[in-house]
Short mmCIF file of C-alpha atoms in Angstrom, two decimals:
data_model
loop_
_atom_site.label_atom_id
_atom_site.label_comp_id
_atom_site.label_asym_id
_atom_site.label_seq_id
_atom_site.Cartn_x
_atom_site.Cartn_y
_atom_site.Cartn_z
CA MET A 9 29.51 -6.82 -13.80
CA ILE A 10 30.33 -4.08 -11.33
CA ALA A 11 27.73 -2.70 -8.94
CA LYS A 12 28.15 1.05 -9.18
CA LYS A 13 25.19 2.05 -7.10
CA VAL A 14 22.22 0.21 -5.79
CA THR A 15 19.00 1.48 -7.33
CA ARG A 16 16.05 1.12 -5.06
CA LYS A 17 12.56 0.63 -6.35
CA TRP A 18 11.24 3.91 -5.00
CA GLU A 19 13.37 5.80 -7.49
CA LYS A 20 11.45 4.26 -10.36
CA LEU A 21 7.97 4.39 -8.95
CA PRO A 22 5.42 6.10 -11.17
CA GLY A 23 3.07 8.62 -9.65
CA LYS A 24 3.69 12.04 -8.19
CA ASN A 25 5.00 11.18 -4.77
CA SER A 26 8.19 12.46 -3.26
CA PHE A 27 10.43 10.22 -1.21
CA CYS A 28 12.93 10.92 1.53
CA CYS A 29 15.43 8.96 3.59
CA ASP A 30 16.17 6.56 0.75
CA GLY A 31 12.57 5.51 0.32
CA ARG A 32 11.57 5.26 3.96
CA VAL A 33 9.40 8.38 3.81
CA MET A 34 6.65 8.80 1.23
CA MET A 35 4.65 12.00 0.80
CA ALA A 36 2.84 14.08 -1.78
CA ARG A 37 4.80 16.64 -3.75
CA GLN A 38 3.21 19.77 -2.29
CA LYS A 39 4.29 19.94 1.31
CA GLY A 40 3.73 23.62 2.06
CA VAL A 41 0.56 23.18 4.09
CA PHE A 42 2.17 20.29 5.99
CA TYR A 43 4.99 22.59 7.09
CA LEU A 44 2.35 25.08 8.21
CA THR A 45 0.69 22.38 10.31
CA LEU A 46 4.02 21.49 11.87
CA PHE A 47 4.78 25.15 12.56
CA LEU A 48 1.41 25.83 14.16
CA ILE A 49 1.54 22.82 16.43
CA THR A 50 5.16 23.11 17.52
CA GLY A 51 5.01 26.90 17.73
CA THR A 52 1.94 26.99 19.92
CA CYS A 53 3.25 24.22 22.13
CA ALA A 54 6.63 25.93 22.42
CA LEU A 55 4.92 29.09 23.64
CA PHE A 56 2.86 27.04 26.06
CA PHE A 57 5.88 25.28 27.52
CA ALA A 58 7.90 28.46 27.72
CA PHE A 59 5.37 30.89 29.19
CA GLU A 60 2.48 29.01 30.75
CA CYS A 61 4.02 25.87 32.15
CA PRO A 62 6.47 27.47 34.59
CA TYR A 63 3.65 29.36 36.27
CA LEU A 64 1.15 26.52 36.17
CA ALA A 65 3.61 23.91 37.39
CA VAL A 66 4.33 25.98 40.46
CA HIS A 67 0.88 27.36 41.21
CA LEU A 68 -1.25 24.45 40.10
CA SER A 69 0.41 21.11 39.61
CA ALA A 70 3.49 19.61 38.00
CA ALA A 71 1.22 17.21 36.19
CA VAL A 72 0.06 19.98 33.87
CA PRO A 73 3.24 20.24 31.78
CA VAL A 74 3.85 16.50 31.99
CA CYS A 75 0.48 15.69 30.44
CA ALA A 76 1.03 18.39 27.87
CA VAL A 77 4.34 16.86 26.85
CA ILE A 78 2.83 13.41 26.52
CA LEU A 79 -0.05 14.74 24.45
CA PHE A 80 2.26 16.78 22.26
CA LEU A 81 4.53 13.81 21.57
CA PHE A 82 1.56 11.63 20.72
CA VAL A 83 0.18 14.24 18.32
CA MET A 84 3.54 14.56 16.58
CA ALA A 85 3.96 10.80 16.35
CA MET A 86 0.53 10.41 14.77
CA LEU A 87 1.06 13.31 12.40
CA LEU A 88 4.41 12.04 11.18
CA ARG A 89 3.10 8.50 10.90
CA THR A 90 0.18 9.71 8.77
CA SER A 91 2.32 11.93 6.61
CA PHE A 92 5.26 9.66 6.04
CA SER A 93 3.65 6.29 5.46
CA ASP A 94 2.31 4.68 2.35
CA PRO A 95 -1.47 5.23 2.43
CA GLY A 96 -2.14 1.97 0.61
CA VAL A 97 -1.02 2.73 -2.91
CA LEU A 98 -1.82 0.04 -5.46
CA PRO A 99 1.03 -0.55 -7.87
CA ARG A 100 0.25 -0.20 -11.54
CA ALA A 101 -0.27 -3.27 -13.66
CA LEU A 102 2.73 -4.66 -15.47
CA PRO A 103 2.41 -4.88 -19.27
CA GLU A 104 1.47 -8.56 -19.24
CA GLU A 105 -1.22 -8.08 -16.67
CA ALA A 106 -2.52 -5.01 -18.48
CA SER A 107 -2.79 -6.82 -21.81
CA PHE A 108 -4.36 -9.84 -20.10
CA ILE A 109 -7.06 -7.56 -18.70
CA GLU A 110 -7.49 -5.86 -22.08
CA MET A 111 -8.05 -9.22 -23.72
CA GLU A 112 -10.65 -10.10 -21.12
CA ILE A 113 -12.44 -6.79 -21.67
CA GLU A 114 -12.46 -7.25 -25.42
CA ALA A 115 -13.76 -10.75 -25.05
CA ALA A 116 -16.53 -9.52 -22.79
CA ASN A 117 -17.52 -6.59 -24.97
CA GLY A 118 -17.43 -8.38 -28.28
CA SER A 119 -16.77 -6.39 -31.42
CA VAL A 120 -17.79 -2.75 -31.36
CA PRO A 121 -19.18 -1.36 -34.63
CA ALA A 122 -16.98 1.31 -36.16
CA GLY A 123 -17.83 4.85 -35.10
CA GLN A 124 -19.45 3.75 -31.85
CA ARG A 125 -17.97 4.29 -28.45
CA PRO A 126 -16.99 1.12 -26.65
CA PRO A 127 -19.00 0.48 -23.49
CA PRO A 128 -17.52 1.77 -20.20
CA ARG A 129 -15.15 -0.62 -18.55
CA ILE A 130 -16.99 -1.78 -15.48
CA ARG A 131 -16.96 -5.06 -13.63
CA ASN A 132 -19.82 -5.98 -11.35
CA VAL A 133 -19.20 -7.93 -8.19
CA GLN A 134 -21.62 -8.93 -5.53
CA ILE A 135 -20.61 -8.16 -1.98
CA ASN A 136 -23.02 -9.04 0.81
CA ASN A 137 -25.97 -9.11 -1.58
CA GLN A 138 -25.10 -5.73 -3.00
CA ILE A 139 -23.91 -5.13 -6.55
CA VAL A 140 -20.75 -3.06 -6.46
CA LYS A 141 -19.29 -1.66 -9.67
CA LEU A 142 -15.55 -1.85 -10.09
CA LYS A 143 -14.25 0.84 -12.40
CA TYR A 144 -11.27 0.50 -14.69
CA CYS A 145 -8.42 2.92 -14.06
CA TYR A 146 -6.88 4.02 -17.37
CA THR A 147 -3.75 5.34 -15.65
CA CYS A 148 -2.97 2.28 -13.58
CA LYS A 149 -4.51 -0.17 -16.07
CA ILE A 150 -6.33 -2.15 -13.43
CA PHE A 151 -9.86 -2.65 -12.29
CA ARG A 152 -9.89 -0.84 -8.99
CA PRO A 153 -10.69 -3.03 -6.00
CA PRO A 154 -13.82 -2.02 -4.10
CA ARG A 155 -13.32 1.18 -2.10
CA ALA A 156 -10.16 2.08 -3.96
CA SER A 157 -9.96 5.37 -5.81
CA HIS A 158 -7.42 7.22 -7.91
CA CYS A 159 -5.94 10.32 -6.33
CA SER A 160 -5.24 12.86 -9.04
CA ILE A 161 -2.82 14.82 -6.86
CA CYS A 162 -0.58 11.86 -6.16
CA ASP A 163 -1.49 10.08 -9.41
CA ASN A 164 -1.92 6.74 -7.66
CA CYS A 165 -4.77 4.37 -7.00
CA VAL A 166 -5.14 4.11 -3.23
CA ASP A 167 -6.90 1.29 -1.44
CA ARG A 168 -9.82 2.35 0.76
CA PHE A 169 -9.23 5.90 -0.36
CA ASP A 170 -10.57 8.42 2.11
CA HIS A 171 -9.30 11.79 0.89
CA HIS A 172 -6.12 13.66 0.07
CA CYS A 173 -5.26 15.82 3.05
CA PRO A 174 -2.96 18.79 2.33
CA TRP A 175 -2.54 19.42 6.07
CA VAL A 176 -0.67 16.15 6.41
CA GLY A 177 0.77 16.31 2.93
CA ASN A 178 -0.38 12.83 1.95
CA CYS A 179 -3.37 10.75 0.94
CA VAL A 180 -5.38 9.12 3.68
CA GLY A 181 -6.14 5.52 2.82
CA LYS A 182 -6.31 2.05 4.19
CA ARG A 183 -2.89 1.96 5.79
CA ASN A 184 -2.83 5.34 7.52
CA TYR A 185 -6.46 6.11 8.23
CA ARG A 186 -6.28 5.12 11.86
CA TYR A 187 -3.19 7.29 12.40
CA PHE A 188 -4.99 10.18 10.75
CA TYR A 189 -8.00 9.70 13.01
CA LEU A 190 -5.84 9.46 16.12
CA PHE A 191 -4.01 12.58 14.97
CA THR A 192 -7.23 14.60 14.72
CA LEU A 193 -8.47 13.17 18.01
CA SER A 194 -5.29 13.84 19.93
CA LEU A 195 -4.91 17.26 18.34
CA SER A 196 -8.44 18.12 19.49
CA LEU A 197 -7.51 17.06 23.01
CA LEU A 198 -4.25 19.01 22.87
CA THR A 199 -6.01 22.12 21.59
CA ILE A 200 -8.68 21.90 24.29
CA TYR A 201 -5.99 21.26 26.90
CA ILE A 202 -3.91 24.31 25.93
CA PHE A 203 -6.98 26.48 25.59
CA THR A 204 -8.28 25.46 28.99
CA PHE A 205 -5.01 26.01 30.80
CA ASP A 206 -4.49 29.32 29.08
CA ILE A 207 -7.80 30.48 30.53
CA VAL A 208 -6.85 29.03 33.90
CA HIS A 209 -3.53 30.83 33.78
CA VAL A 210 -5.09 34.19 33.03
CA THR A 211 -7.73 33.64 35.70
CA LEU A 212 -5.14 32.72 38.32
CA ARG A 213 -3.12 35.79 37.50
CA SER A 214 -6.10 38.11 37.64
CA VAL A 215 -7.15 36.65 40.97
CA PHE A 216 -3.62 36.86 42.32
CA TYR A 217 -3.04 40.42 41.25
CA GLY A 218 -6.64 41.42 41.89
CA SER A 219 -6.97 42.84 38.39
CA VAL A 220 -9.67 42.53 35.82
CA TRP A 221 -9.44 39.43 33.73
CA CYS A 222 -8.95 41.24 30.44
CA VAL A 223 -6.13 43.37 31.79
CA ALA A 224 -4.40 40.29 33.11
CA ALA A 225 -4.76 38.69 29.70
CA LEU A 226 -3.16 41.63 27.95
CA THR A 227 -0.06 41.36 30.11
CA LEU A 228 0.49 37.89 28.69
CA PRO A 229 0.84 38.30 24.92
CA SER A 230 1.92 34.72 24.33
CA THR A 231 -1.22 33.50 26.02
CA VAL A 232 -3.31 35.68 23.77
CA VAL A 233 -1.63 34.21 20.70
CA GLU A 234 -2.16 30.69 21.94
CA VAL A 235 -5.78 31.29 22.75
CA LEU A 236 -6.44 32.71 19.30
CA VAL A 237 -4.74 29.81 17.53
CA CYS A 238 -6.52 27.27 19.70
CA PHE A 239 -9.87 28.95 19.27
CA PHE A 240 -9.77 28.78 15.49
CA THR A 241 -8.20 25.34 15.46
CA LEU A 242 -10.82 23.96 17.81
CA TRP A 243 -13.71 24.55 15.50
CA SER A 244 -12.12 22.86 12.52
CA VAL A 245 -10.27 20.00 14.22
CA VAL A 246 -12.99 19.04 16.67
CA GLY A 247 -15.50 19.19 13.86
CA LEU A 248 -13.30 17.00 11.70
CA THR A 249 -12.84 14.48 14.51
CA GLY A 250 -16.59 14.34 15.02
CA PHE A 251 -17.15 13.82 11.30
CA HIS A 252 -14.66 10.98 11.10
CA THR A 253 -16.05 9.38 14.24
CA TYR A 254 -19.39 9.34 12.46
CA LEU A 255 -17.82 7.83 9.34
CA ILE A 256 -16.01 5.16 11.33
CA SER A 257 -19.15 4.13 13.16
CA LEU A 258 -20.75 3.53 9.77
CA ASN A 259 -17.59 2.08 8.18
CA GLN A 260 -17.64 4.63 5.38
CA THR A 261 -14.94 6.66 3.74
CA THR A 262 -15.02 10.40 3.10
CA ASN A 263 -14.92 9.61 -0.60
CA GLU A 264 -18.02 7.42 -0.38
CA ASP A 265 -19.78 9.99 1.77
CA ILE A 266 -19.11 12.80 -0.68
CA LYS A 267 -20.24 10.72 -3.63
CA GLY A 268 -23.26 9.48 -1.75
CA SER A 269 -22.46 5.89 -2.59
CA TRP A 270 -24.44 4.46 0.30
CA SER A 271 -26.88 7.28 0.84
CA GLY A 272 -29.81 4.92 0.72
CA LYS A 273 -31.39 5.86 -2.58
CA ASN A 274 -32.35 2.90 -4.77
CA ARG A 275 -32.18 0.80 -1.61
CA VAL A 276 -28.41 0.81 -1.80
CA GLN A 277 -26.76 0.05 1.51
CA ASN A 278 -23.18 -0.02 2.64
CA PRO A 279 -22.08 -3.65 2.15
CA TYR A 280 -18.95 -3.20 4.25
CA SER A 281 -20.71 -2.12 7.40
CA HIS A 282 -21.17 -4.70 10.12
CA LYS A 283 -24.38 -2.91 11.11
CA ASN A 284 -22.92 -2.57 14.60
CA ILE A 285 -21.15 0.58 15.71
CA VAL A 286 -18.71 -1.20 18.02
CA LYS A 287 -17.75 -3.73 15.36
CA ASN A 288 -17.25 -1.02 12.78
CA CYS A 289 -15.04 1.00 15.10
CA CYS A 290 -13.03 -2.06 16.05
CA GLU A 291 -12.45 -3.01 12.46
CA VAL A 292 -11.27 0.42 11.41
CA LEU A 293 -9.20 1.28 14.46
CA CYS A 294 -8.05 -2.08 15.75
CA GLY A 295 -7.97 -4.04 12.53
CA PRO A 296 -4.82 -5.65 11.18
CA THR A 297 -1.96 -3.39 10.14
CA TYR A 298 -1.75 -3.88 6.42
CA PRO A 299 1.68 -4.12 4.86
CA SER A 300 2.78 -1.85 2.09
CA VAL A 301 2.79 -3.60 -1.27
CA LEU A 302 5.12 -1.06 -2.80
CA ASP A 303 8.45 -2.42 -1.53
CA ARG A 304 10.01 1.01 -1.82
CA ARG A 305 13.37 -0.02 -0.45
CA GLY A 306 13.72 -3.19 -2.48
CA VAL A 307 16.74 -3.31 -4.71
CA MET A 308 15.98 -3.05 -8.40
CA LEU A 309 18.54 -5.45 -9.88
CA GLU A 310 20.83 -7.67 -7.93
CA SER A 311 24.56 -7.28 -8.40
CA SER A 312 26.76 -10.20 -9.26
CA GLY A 313 27.92 -10.48 -5.66
CA SER A 314 25.56 -11.03 -2.80
CA THR A 315 23.42 -8.00 -2.29
CA PRO A 316 22.23 -7.34 1.23
CA CYS A 317 18.66 -6.34 0.58
CA LYS A 318 18.20 -3.77 3.30
CA THR A 319 14.46 -3.66 3.03
CA SER A 320 12.62 -5.19 5.92
CA ASP A 321 9.77 -5.85 3.56
CA VAL A 322 8.82 -9.47 3.25
CA THR A 323 9.13 -9.48 -0.51
CA ALA A 324 12.87 -9.52 -0.17
CA ALA A 325 12.63 -12.90 1.48
CA THR A 326 11.93 -14.69 -1.76
CA ALA A 327 14.63 -12.78 -3.58
CA ASN A 328 17.19 -13.60 -0.92
CA THR A 329 16.56 -17.30 -1.05
CA VAL A 330 17.29 -17.68 -4.74
CA THR A 331 20.74 -17.52 -6.16
CA PRO A 332 21.80 -14.43 -8.08
CA ASN A 333 21.86 -16.47 -11.27
CA GLU A 334 18.33 -17.62 -10.78
CA VAL A 335 17.19 -14.09 -10.15
CA ALA A 336 19.04 -13.05 -13.26
CA PHE A 337 17.25 -15.64 -15.31
CA PHE A 338 13.82 -14.85 -14.01
CA SER A 339 14.26 -11.12 -14.09
CA LEU A 340 15.29 -11.38 -17.70
CA GLN A 341 12.27 -13.42 -18.54
CA LYS A 342 9.89 -11.34 -16.49
CA THR A 343 9.91 -7.59 -16.27
CA THR A 344 12.62 -6.36 -13.96
CA SER A 345 10.52 -4.22 -11.70
CA PRO A 346 6.84 -4.54 -10.93
CA LEU A 347 6.46 -0.80 -10.80
CA ILE A 348 7.61 0.69 -14.06
CA PRO A 349 4.71 1.76 -16.28
CA ASN A 350 4.64 1.00 -19.95
CA GLU A 351 7.77 -1.06 -19.72
CA HIS A 352 8.15 -3.60 -22.43
CA SER A 353 9.19 -7.09 -21.55
CA PRO A 354 12.66 -8.05 -22.63
CA ASP A 355 12.58 -9.56 -26.07
CA GLU A 356 12.15 -13.27 -25.76
CA ALA A 357 14.94 -15.21 -27.34
CA PRO A 358 13.34 -16.99 -30.28
CA PRO A 359 13.65 -20.74 -29.87
CA SER A 360 15.25 -21.13 -33.26
CA ILE A 361 18.36 -19.37 -32.00
CA ALA A 362 20.07 -21.82 -29.70
CA THR A 363 21.18 -19.42 -27.00
CA THR A 364 20.61 -19.18 -23.29
CA GLY A 365 18.28 -16.61 -21.77
CA HIS A 366 21.19 -14.47 -20.65
CA ASP A 367 21.63 -13.02 -24.10
CA THR A 368 18.79 -10.63 -23.43
CA ALA A 369 20.79 -8.87 -20.72
CA THR A 370 21.68 -6.04 -23.06
CA SER A 371 18.09 -4.95 -23.51
CA ILE A 372 17.49 -4.11 -19.89
CA PRO A 373 19.51 -0.90 -19.42
CA GLU A 374 17.67 0.76 -22.31
CA GLU A 375 14.29 0.05 -20.70
CA GLU A 376 15.32 1.69 -17.47
CA ASP A 377 16.37 4.86 -19.24
CA ALA A 378 13.19 5.09 -21.24
CA THR A 379 10.97 5.47 -18.23
CA GLY A 380 13.01 8.19 -16.61
CA PRO A 381 13.03 8.99 -12.90
CA ASN A 382 9.60 9.52 -11.51
CA GLY A 383 8.76 11.01 -8.20
CA SER A 384 12.34 10.88 -6.97
CA ALA A 385 13.05 12.66 -3.73
CA PRO A 386 14.64 16.03 -4.29
CA LYS A 387 17.58 14.98 -2.19
CA ALA A 388 18.42 11.75 -3.99
CA PRO A 389 20.54 12.05 -7.11
CA PRO A 390 18.78 10.38 -10.05
CA THR A 391 20.88 7.43 -11.00
CA THR A 392 21.36 6.42 -14.57
CA ILE A 393 24.04 3.87 -13.86
CA LEU A 394 22.30 0.66 -13.06
CA VAL A 395 23.51 -2.58 -11.74
CA LYS A 396 24.48 -4.68 -14.72
CA GLU A 397 24.29 -8.36 -14.22
CA SER A 398 26.36 -11.07 -15.67
CA SER A 399 25.80 -14.72 -15.78
CA HIS A 400 29.43 -15.54 -16.24
CA ARG B 19 0.93 -33.62 -22.88
CA LEU B 20 2.49 -32.28 -19.73
CA THR B 21 5.94 -30.87 -20.14
CA GLU B 22 8.23 -32.57 -17.70
CA PHE B 23 10.82 -30.81 -15.65
CA HIS B 24 12.43 -32.45 -12.71
CA ASN B 25 13.10 -29.38 -10.68
CA LEU B 26 13.44 -25.64 -10.67
CA GLN B 27 17.00 -25.89 -11.91
CA GLU B 28 16.04 -27.82 -14.98
CA LEU B 29 13.19 -25.42 -15.63
CA ARG B 30 15.62 -22.57 -15.48
CA GLN B 31 18.11 -24.07 -17.83
CA SER B 32 15.92 -25.42 -20.55
CA ALA B 33 12.64 -23.51 -20.59
CA SER B 34 11.42 -20.26 -22.04
CA LEU B 35 8.44 -18.24 -20.96
CA ALA B 36 5.42 -18.95 -23.08
CA ASN B 37 2.50 -17.25 -21.41
CA LYS B 38 1.20 -15.83 -18.17
CA VAL B 39 -2.13 -16.34 -16.50
CA PHE B 40 -3.50 -14.02 -13.83
CA ILE B 41 -5.80 -15.32 -11.12
CA GLN B 42 -8.04 -12.44 -10.05
CA ARG B 43 -9.30 -11.43 -6.65
CA ASP B 44 -12.61 -12.72 -5.42
CA TYR B 45 -14.50 -9.83 -3.82
CA SER B 46 -17.67 -11.69 -3.00
CA GLU B 47 -16.90 -11.53 0.71
CA GLY B 48 -15.84 -7.92 0.75
CA THR B 49 -12.41 -6.41 0.71
CA VAL B 50 -10.62 -9.32 2.39
CA CYS B 51 -7.82 -10.80 0.33
CA LYS B 52 -9.19 -13.83 -1.46
CA PHE B 53 -8.52 -15.29 -4.90
CA HIS B 54 -10.71 -17.23 -7.28
CA THR B 55 -10.09 -20.97 -7.03
CA LYS B 56 -11.31 -21.86 -10.51
CA LEU B 57 -8.64 -23.40 -12.72
CA PRO B 58 -8.14 -21.23 -15.80
CA SER B 59 -8.47 -22.90 -19.18
CA GLU B 60 -4.85 -22.25 -20.12
CA LEU B 61 -3.70 -24.45 -17.26
CA ASP B 62 -6.19 -27.23 -17.94
CA SER B 63 -3.65 -29.43 -19.64
CA ARG B 64 -0.84 -28.55 -17.28
CA ILE B 65 -1.98 -29.26 -13.78
CA GLU B 66 -4.66 -31.22 -12.00
CA LYS B 67 -7.63 -29.20 -10.86
CA THR B 68 -7.50 -30.40 -7.25
CA LEU B 69 -3.84 -29.51 -6.81
CA PHE B 70 -4.41 -26.01 -8.10
CA GLU B 71 -7.50 -25.48 -5.98
CA ASP B 72 -5.67 -26.68 -2.91
CA THR B 73 -2.89 -24.17 -3.47
CA VAL B 74 -5.25 -21.24 -3.89
CA LYS B 75 -7.44 -22.32 -0.99
CA THR B 76 -4.42 -22.58 1.29
CA LEU B 77 -3.31 -19.11 0.23
CA ASN B 78 -6.80 -17.77 0.91
CA ASN B 79 -6.71 -19.30 4.35
CA TYR B 80 -3.37 -17.70 5.10
CA TYR B 81 -4.67 -14.28 4.10
CA ALA B 82 -7.83 -14.79 6.15
CA GLU B 83 -5.65 -15.63 9.13
CA ALA B 84 -3.63 -12.46 8.64
CA GLU B 85 -6.69 -10.24 8.31
CA LYS B 86 -8.77 -11.83 11.01
CA ILE B 87 -10.44 -9.29 13.26
CA GLY B 88 -10.43 -10.81 16.68
CA GLY B 89 -8.90 -10.79 20.12
CA HIS B 90 -5.31 -11.01 18.96
CA ALA B 91 -5.70 -8.18 16.48
CA TYR B 92 -7.32 -5.93 19.10
CA LEU B 93 -4.57 -6.65 21.59
CA GLU B 94 -1.90 -5.86 19.06
CA GLY B 95 -3.73 -2.70 18.01
CA CYS B 96 -4.24 -1.39 21.54
CA LEU B 97 -0.71 -2.17 22.64
CA ALA B 98 0.66 -0.45 19.57
CA CYS B 99 -1.56 2.58 20.07
CA ILE B 100 -0.39 3.05 23.65
CA THR B 101 3.19 3.14 22.47
CA ALA B 102 2.25 5.56 19.66
CA TYR B 103 2.97 2.73 17.22
CA LEU B 104 6.65 2.92 18.00
CA ILE B 105 6.55 -0.72 18.99
CA PHE B 106 6.41 -1.66 15.32
CA LEU B 107 9.96 -0.46 14.96
CA CYS B 108 11.11 -3.53 16.83
CA MET B 109 8.20 -5.92 16.57
CA GLU B 110 6.89 -7.65 13.50
CA THR B 111 3.17 -7.33 12.88
CA ARG B 112 1.01 -10.39 12.60
CA TYR B 113 0.40 -9.70 8.94
CA GLU B 114 4.10 -9.61 8.21
CA LYS B 115 4.58 -12.94 9.96
CA VAL B 116 1.87 -14.52 7.85
CA LEU B 117 3.32 -13.02 4.68
CA LYS B 118 6.60 -14.76 5.43
CA LYS B 119 4.75 -18.03 5.86
CA ILE B 120 3.04 -17.43 2.54
CA SER B 121 6.23 -16.82 0.63
CA ARG B 122 7.75 -20.00 2.09
CA TYR B 123 4.63 -21.91 1.12
CA ILE B 124 4.70 -20.57 -2.43
CA GLN B 125 8.34 -21.46 -2.82
CA GLU B 126 7.66 -24.95 -1.57
CA GLN B 127 4.71 -25.35 -3.93
CA ASN B 128 6.80 -24.11 -6.84
CA GLU B 129 9.56 -26.59 -6.12
CA LYS B 130 7.36 -29.57 -5.50
CA ILE B 131 4.38 -29.18 -7.77
CA TYR B 132 4.58 -26.33 -10.24
CA ALA B 133 8.12 -26.32 -11.55
CA PRO B 134 7.97 -30.02 -12.54
CA ARG B 135 4.96 -29.07 -14.64
CA GLY B 136 6.62 -26.08 -16.24
CA LEU B 137 4.74 -23.49 -14.18
CA LEU B 138 5.80 -20.83 -11.72
CA ILE B 139 3.70 -18.97 -9.19
CA THR B 140 4.57 -15.39 -8.32
CA ASP B 141 3.84 -14.26 -4.77
CA PRO B 142 0.79 -11.97 -4.95
CA ILE B 143 2.50 -9.35 -2.81
CA GLU B 144 4.84 -8.65 -5.71
CA ARG B 145 1.81 -7.74 -7.79
CA GLY B 146 0.15 -5.51 -5.22
CA MET B 147 -1.97 -8.40 -3.86
CA ARG B 148 -4.16 -7.98 -6.92
CA VAL B 149 -3.45 -11.17 -8.82
CA ILE B 150 -1.68 -14.50 -8.57
CA GLU B 151 0.55 -14.52 -11.61
CA ILE B 152 1.30 -17.94 -13.00
CA SER B 153 4.00 -18.17 -15.66
CA ILE B 154 3.80 -20.98 -18.15
CA TYR B 155 7.07 -22.30 -19.51
CA GLU B 156 7.69 -24.34 -22.60
CA ASP B 157 10.47 -26.80 -22.89
CA ARG B 158 12.93 -25.37 -25.40
CA SER B 159 14.07 -28.72 -26.66
CA SER B 160 10.56 -29.86 -27.42
CA SER B 161 9.53 -26.59 -29.03
CA GLY B 162 9.01 -26.23 -32.71
CA SER B 163 6.91 -23.73 -34.48
CA SER B 164 4.31 -24.05 -31.75
CA THR B 165 6.33 -22.10 -29.18
CA SER B 166 7.08 -19.10 -31.35
CA SER B 167 3.41 -18.30 -31.74
CA SER B 168 2.74 -18.34 -28.01
CA THR B 169 5.79 -16.33 -26.92
CA THR B 170 4.55 -13.13 -28.51
CA SER B 171 1.07 -13.28 -27.10
CA SER B 172 1.82 -12.04 -23.60
CA SER B 173 4.52 -9.45 -24.05
CA GLY B 174 2.11 -6.74 -25.12
CA ARG B 175 4.07 -5.70 -28.18
#
């Protein structure tokens, strides 16, 4: 009857993600390397702005720090966008869907003699005259769509899974691949930029003071630090950017490349490639921005009053247009959240008992407790008091 | 025979969930969002084949419109990139606009066609865009022993 606290769907999501800002931010659990990335980028840039830019702005051009600021902001925006967004996680199958699929599998396999292993769960689909095998994910209880893969670190199936990147602290998948690529590209440019102007700075100083280049360099310790960081970063980041440019031109993922899915043996070709570099690049970088299907900020159960669903996600639109009573009815009949694993449907009221559907309201709170909080953000208090609904 | 409900309200008040059918994705054209249009056998007696196919085909067209790679998508992508994607904080993406259209369409279809036949379509986005879930309801008043056998089949107990 009384809404104690609104429970948002992210608090009950399975998988090993951590969430911040009430579900707006979604990352992997281990964030240590991500903090290192942040520290390296901001630290090096801070040194550059503090020690190089004053000299260069005066002796060279004011455009030098301005461009550096723009580049730096772009790099940070891309990094945070990659790290904080949903990479394209596929929600796990609800119990009804899972058992529906199980029935289909059993029907397809027939009866297995006792003692024999059942055949592997694979579905074949034909895409562009190529047979692609869809594997069954035992954790998520779905047949993975083509190009999806299960990330063991985050314990989620991710659509168009590329790889799990510890540097950004998140998986790279369909929804954030272009931000990841732009991050590596802009970081390469930023690294080259800082490296170049560090050299220019030292050269200018040595010319000005008439000293040997190396001596001039040693008088500027911050420059030395920056040059070292940039030098080592250059090799890895520029290499990574080149590698991903190659993958994009072929419309392949890192995962497929590592597994050699389209390496050409057995006359297997990439069915997703448009066979045209420009088209492939356009699709990956300028394609539509896919929405998240997770609805992290959706409200779990609606209170008896009107609940302002604060999520901007479209899924709230349907919930908002029905009355609270209607939602109550349907959420009692269906499972309450699409994202809780192994949740049992509320017991159906047997038709012989002449009651309304609302009698099953008491079974819901127990289900919520059974699953336990999964992947909650460390900052959010796990809530055990849920919104109880009443039809009266 | 087809169970008759006059509207969503009547469905709500007098029906109980009997079964659920899941329409799977059709990947024959790649990873674009598309669903199979074939009427499943469980719905054979409930709804006409053409009506069902029309619904799924319209949904497929909506998704194709959202995912179309063309001039508009490029423009949106380039503009967004220049602003470091900050523009999406105030602007709705094309996909989101189409998703709203889809949910309105599904609601309209439910009210006009599916609820009177004791069926209910769930928006695919609530199932991760993997399936179209169709719930089959039985009229409580007309149920006898037949309903009790079908209620347990889908709950996975």
